[in-house]
PDB file of C-alpha atoms in Angstrom:
ATOM      1  CA  MET J  22      51.904  90.452  30.007  1.00  0.00           C
ATOM      2  CA  ARG J  23      49.457  89.607  27.185  1.00  0.00           C
ATOM      3  CA  ASN J  24      51.103  86.202  26.770  1.00  0.00           C
ATOM      4  CA  PHE J  25      50.680  85.560  30.486  1.00  0.00           C
ATOM      5  CA  LYS J  26      46.950  86.443  30.337  1.00  0.00           C
ATOM      6  CA  ALA J  27      46.451  84.271  27.263  1.00  0.00           C
ATOM      7  CA  LEU J  28      48.321  81.436  28.928  1.00  0.00           C
ATOM      8  CA  SER J  29      46.266  81.859  32.108  1.00  0.00           C
ATOM      9  CA  VAL J  30      42.986  81.777  30.164  1.00  0.00           C
ATOM     10  CA  THR J  31      44.133  78.667  28.281  1.00  0.00           C
ATOM     11  CA  PHE J  32      45.156  76.962  31.500  1.00  0.00           C
ATOM     12  CA  LEU J  33      41.853  77.811  33.215  1.00  0.00           C
ATOM     13  CA  SER J  34      39.896  76.522  30.201  1.00  0.00           C
ATOM     14  CA  LEU J  35      41.870  73.297  30.245  1.00  0.00           C
ATOM     15  CA  ALA J  36      41.368  72.876  34.000  1.00  0.00           C
ATOM     16  CA  LEU J  37      37.630  73.476  33.645  1.00  0.00           C
ATOM     17  CA  SER J  38      37.431  70.886  30.830  1.00  0.00           C
ATOM     18  CA  VAL J  39      39.222  68.294  32.947  1.00  0.00           C
ATOM     19  CA  CYS J  40      36.903  69.014  35.877  1.00  0.00           C
ATOM     20  CA  VAL J  41      33.802  68.598  33.695  1.00  0.00           C
ATOM     21  CA  MET J  42      35.156  65.365  32.172  1.00  0.00           C
ATOM     22  CA  THR J  43      36.030  63.990  35.622  1.00  0.00           C
ATOM     23  CA  THR J  44      32.564  64.805  36.963  1.00  0.00           C
ATOM     24  CA  SER J  45      30.964  63.178  33.932  1.00  0.00           C
ATOM     25  CA  PHE J  46      33.150  60.056  34.323  1.00  0.00           C
ATOM     26  CA  ALA J  47      32.331  59.827  38.041  1.00  0.00           C
ATOM     27  CA  GLN J  48      28.608  60.055  37.293  1.00  0.00           C
ATOM     28  CA  GLU J  49      28.873  57.322  34.626  1.00  0.00           C
ATOM     29  CA  THR J  50      30.757  55.111  37.102  1.00  0.00           C
ATOM     30  CA  ILE J  51      28.075  55.604  39.755  1.00  0.00           C
ATOM     31  CA  GLU J  52      25.361  54.800  37.217  1.00  0.00           C
ATOM     32  CA  ALA J  53      27.194  51.656  36.081  1.00  0.00           C
ATOM     33  CA  LYS J  54      27.506  50.416  39.668  1.00  0.00           C
ATOM     34  CA  THR J  55      23.853  51.208  40.329  1.00  0.00           C
ATOM     35  CA  GLU J  56      22.806  49.010  37.397  1.00  0.00           C
ATOM     36  CA  GLN J  57      24.351  46.038  39.180  1.00  0.00           C
ATOM     37  CA  THR J  58      22.571  46.682  42.453  1.00  0.00           C
ATOM     38  CA  THR J  59      18.914  46.028  43.191  1.00  0.00           C
ATOM     39  CA  ALA J  60      16.945  47.208  46.166  1.00  0.00           C
ATOM     40  CA  HIS J  61      17.712  43.924  47.911  1.00  0.00           C
ATOM     41  CA  LEU J  62      20.924  42.503  46.414  1.00  0.00           C
ATOM     42  CA  LYS J  63      24.258  43.586  44.995  1.00  0.00           C
ATOM     43  CA  GLN J  64      25.600  41.642  42.024  1.00  0.00           C
ATOM     44  CA  VAL J  65      29.003  40.080  42.762  1.00  0.00           C
ATOM     45  CA  GLU J  66      31.433  38.051  40.686  1.00  0.00           C
ATOM     46  CA  VAL J  67      31.461  34.309  41.363  1.00  0.00           C
ATOM     47  CA  ARG J  68      35.172  34.381  42.223  1.00  0.00           C
ATOM     48  CA  PHE J  69      34.317  36.302  45.421  1.00  0.00           C
ATOM     49  CA  VAL J  70      31.850  33.650  46.597  1.00  0.00           C
ATOM     50  CA  CYS J  71      32.344  30.509  48.623  1.00  0.00           C
ATOM     51  CA  MET J  72      29.959  28.233  46.760  1.00  0.00           C
ATOM     52  CA  GLN J  73      29.788  25.801  49.668  1.00  0.00           C
ATOM     53  CA  THR J  74      28.914  28.235  52.488  1.00  0.00           C
ATOM     54  CA  ASN J  75      27.090  30.563  50.053  1.00  0.00           C
ATOM     55  CA  LYS J  76      28.769  33.670  51.444  1.00  0.00           C
ATOM     56  CA  ALA J  77      30.363  36.634  49.657  1.00  0.00           C
ATOM     57  CA  PHE J  78      33.880  37.748  50.559  1.00  0.00           C
ATOM     58  CA  ASP J  79      36.016  40.827  49.867  1.00  0.00           C
ATOM     59  CA  LYS J  80      38.827  38.749  48.391  1.00  0.00           C
ATOM     60  CA  GLU J  81      38.952  36.161  45.631  1.00  0.00           C
ATOM     61  CA  GLN J  82      38.254  32.628  46.824  1.00  0.00           C
ATOM     62  CA  ILE J  83      40.167  29.405  46.091  1.00  0.00           C
ATOM     63  CA  PRO J  84      39.330  28.069  42.613  1.00  0.00           C
ATOM     64  CA  ILE J  85      38.665  24.401  41.976  1.00  0.00           C
ATOM     65  CA  THR J  86      38.029  22.963  38.515  1.00  0.00           C
ATOM     66  CA  ILE J  87      35.552  20.108  38.271  1.00  0.00           C
ATOM     67  CA  ASP J  88      34.731  18.632  34.858  1.00  0.00           C
ATOM     68  CA  GLY J  89      36.148  21.741  33.178  1.00  0.00           C
ATOM     69  CA  VAL J  90      34.054  24.181  35.252  1.00  0.00           C
ATOM     70  CA  VAL J  91      35.639  26.501  37.834  1.00  0.00           C
ATOM     71  CA  TYR J  92      33.991  26.720  41.260  1.00  0.00           C
ATOM     72  CA  PHE J  93      35.196  28.683  44.303  1.00  0.00           C
ATOM     73  CA  GLY J  94      35.476  27.814  47.979  1.00  0.00           C
ATOM     74  CA  CYS J  95      36.835  29.651  51.008  1.00  0.00           C
ATOM     75  CA  CYS J  96      38.938  26.720  52.255  1.00  0.00           C
ATOM     76  CA  ASP J  97      40.173  23.260  51.336  1.00  0.00           C
ATOM     77  CA  ASN J  98      37.237  21.611  53.152  1.00  0.00           C
ATOM     78  CA  CYS J  99      34.707  23.592  51.124  1.00  0.00           C
ATOM     79  CA  ASN J 100      36.506  22.691  47.921  1.00  0.00           C
ATOM     80  CA  LYS J 101      36.558  19.000  48.935  1.00  0.00           C
ATOM     81  CA  THR J 102      32.790  19.146  49.461  1.00  0.00           C
ATOM     82  CA  LEU J 103      32.262  20.887  46.123  1.00  0.00           C
ATOM     83  CA  SER J 104      34.385  18.219  44.478  1.00  0.00           C
ATOM     84  CA  SER J 105      32.709  15.231  46.113  1.00  0.00           C
ATOM     85  CA  ARG J 106      29.055  16.321  46.328  1.00  0.00           C
ATOM     86  CA  GLU J 107      27.501  17.248  42.992  1.00  0.00           C
ATOM     87  CA  GLU J 108      24.431  18.784  44.650  1.00  0.00           C
ATOM     88  CA  SER J 109      26.673  21.364  46.370  1.00  0.00           C
ATOM     89  CA  ARG J 110      27.500  22.796  42.926  1.00  0.00           C
ATOM     90  CA  TYR J 111      23.869  23.609  42.133  1.00  0.00           C
ATOM     91  CA  ALA J 112      21.276  26.026  43.481  1.00  0.00           C
ATOM     92  CA  THR J 113      17.685  26.987  42.726  1.00  0.00           C
ATOM     93  CA  ASP J 114      17.000  30.396  41.185  1.00  0.00           C
ATOM     94  CA  PRO J 115      14.514  31.956  43.657  1.00  0.00           C
ATOM     95  CA  VAL J 116      12.660  33.744  40.845  1.00  0.00           C
ATOM     96  CA  SER J 117      12.346  31.062  38.148  1.00  0.00           C
ATOM     97  CA  LYS J 118      12.671  28.096  40.544  1.00  0.00           C
ATOM     98  CA  LYS J 119      15.035  26.439  38.042  1.00  0.00           C
ATOM     99  CA  ARG J 120      18.072  24.402  39.083  1.00  0.00           C
ATOM    100  CA  ILE J 121      21.255  26.178  37.999  1.00  0.00           C
ATOM    101  CA  ASN J 122      24.989  25.579  38.139  1.00  0.00           C
ATOM    102  CA  LYS J 123      26.509  27.959  40.713  1.00  0.00           C
ATOM    103  CA  ALA J 124      29.634  28.544  38.602  1.00  0.00           C
ATOM    104  CA  LYS J 125      27.526  29.775  35.684  1.00  0.00           C
ATOM    105  CA  ALA J 126      25.030  31.799  37.725  1.00  0.00           C
ATOM    106  CA  VAL J 127      24.500  35.507  38.169  1.00  0.00           C
ATOM    107  CA  VAL J 128      25.196  36.019  41.872  1.00  0.00           C
ATOM    108  CA  GLY J 129      23.487  38.458  44.206  1.00  0.00           C
ATOM    109  CA  ALA J 130      24.721  39.225  47.723  1.00  0.00           C
ATOM    110  CA  ALA J 131      22.483  40.482  50.521  1.00  0.00           C
ATOM    111  CA  ALA J 132      23.652  42.969  53.153  1.00  0.00           C
ATOM    112  CA  ASP J 133      24.713  40.072  55.419  1.00  0.00           C
ATOM    113  CA  ASN J 134      26.831  38.601  52.542  1.00  0.00           C
ATOM    114  CA  SER J 135      24.474  35.675  52.052  1.00  0.00           C
ATOM    115  CA  ILE J 136      24.238  34.627  48.409  1.00  0.00           C
ATOM    116  CA  TYR J 137      21.442  33.999  45.933  1.00  0.00           C
ATOM    117  CA  TYR J 138      22.056  32.413  42.530  1.00  0.00           C
ATOM    118  CA  PHE J 139      20.121  33.463  39.421  1.00  0.00           C
ATOM    119  CA  GLU J 140      19.986  32.204  35.853  1.00  0.00           C
ATOM    120  CA  SER J 141      19.942  35.793  34.493  1.00  0.00           C
ATOM    121  CA  VAL J 142      20.510  39.438  35.412  1.00  0.00           C
ATOM    122  CA  GLU J 143      16.791  39.999  34.774  1.00  0.00           C
ATOM    123  CA  ASN J 144      15.932  37.508  37.526  1.00  0.00           C
ATOM    124  CA  LEU J 145      18.394  39.222  39.889  1.00  0.00           C
ATOM    125  CA  LYS J 146      16.714  42.574  39.194  1.00  0.00           C
ATOM    126  CA  ALA J 147      13.240  41.047  39.612  1.00  0.00           C
ATOM    127  CA  PHE J 148      14.121  39.434  42.953  1.00  0.00           C
ATOM    128  CA  ASN J 149      11.931  40.458  45.873  1.00  0.00           C
ATOM    129  CA  PRO J 150      12.453  38.532  49.134  1.00  0.00           C
ATOM    130  CA  GLU J 151       8.866  39.102  50.284  1.00  0.00           C
ATOM    131  CA  LYS J 152       7.618  37.496  47.084  1.00  0.00           C
ATOM    132  CA  HIS J 153      10.294  34.953  46.187  1.00  0.00           C
ATOM    133  CA  LEU J 154      11.375  33.612  49.586  1.00  0.00           C
ATOM    134  CA  VAL J 155       7.951  32.991  51.055  1.00  0.00           C
ATOM    135  CA  ALA J 156       7.661  29.370  52.164  1.00  0.00           C
ATOM    136  CA  GLU J 157       5.437  27.435  49.812  1.00  0.00           C
ATOM    137  CA  LYS J 158       2.294  26.067  51.419  1.00  0.00           C
TER     138      LYS J 158
END
């Protein structure tokens, strides 16, 4: 009977440790995901973006390599445009106003899956649509 009690206490201690570790891991995961999300945009990987339509998707898009750089499009027509029109491979960072290569950008997706391209994570975090998307007069 003593062995059973000792075994039960050991098992309960082990179960409690696993529960605490799982809770801690879940909290760290939530915090990591939160770091990649701003009040306005969620950071997404470029492979989930059609760089022609500037929309985010749930699945990986079709890669196309141009001059050693990998771009992504949602269909063959988008990839043909990316291949033939150099300007379609570039965007303007709304924070710094610099021209950047879409394939090398930090990408932020809005709630409607529209995309914004940034030269750095800091610019993504600093992005404020009321400030950065106001039409210049």
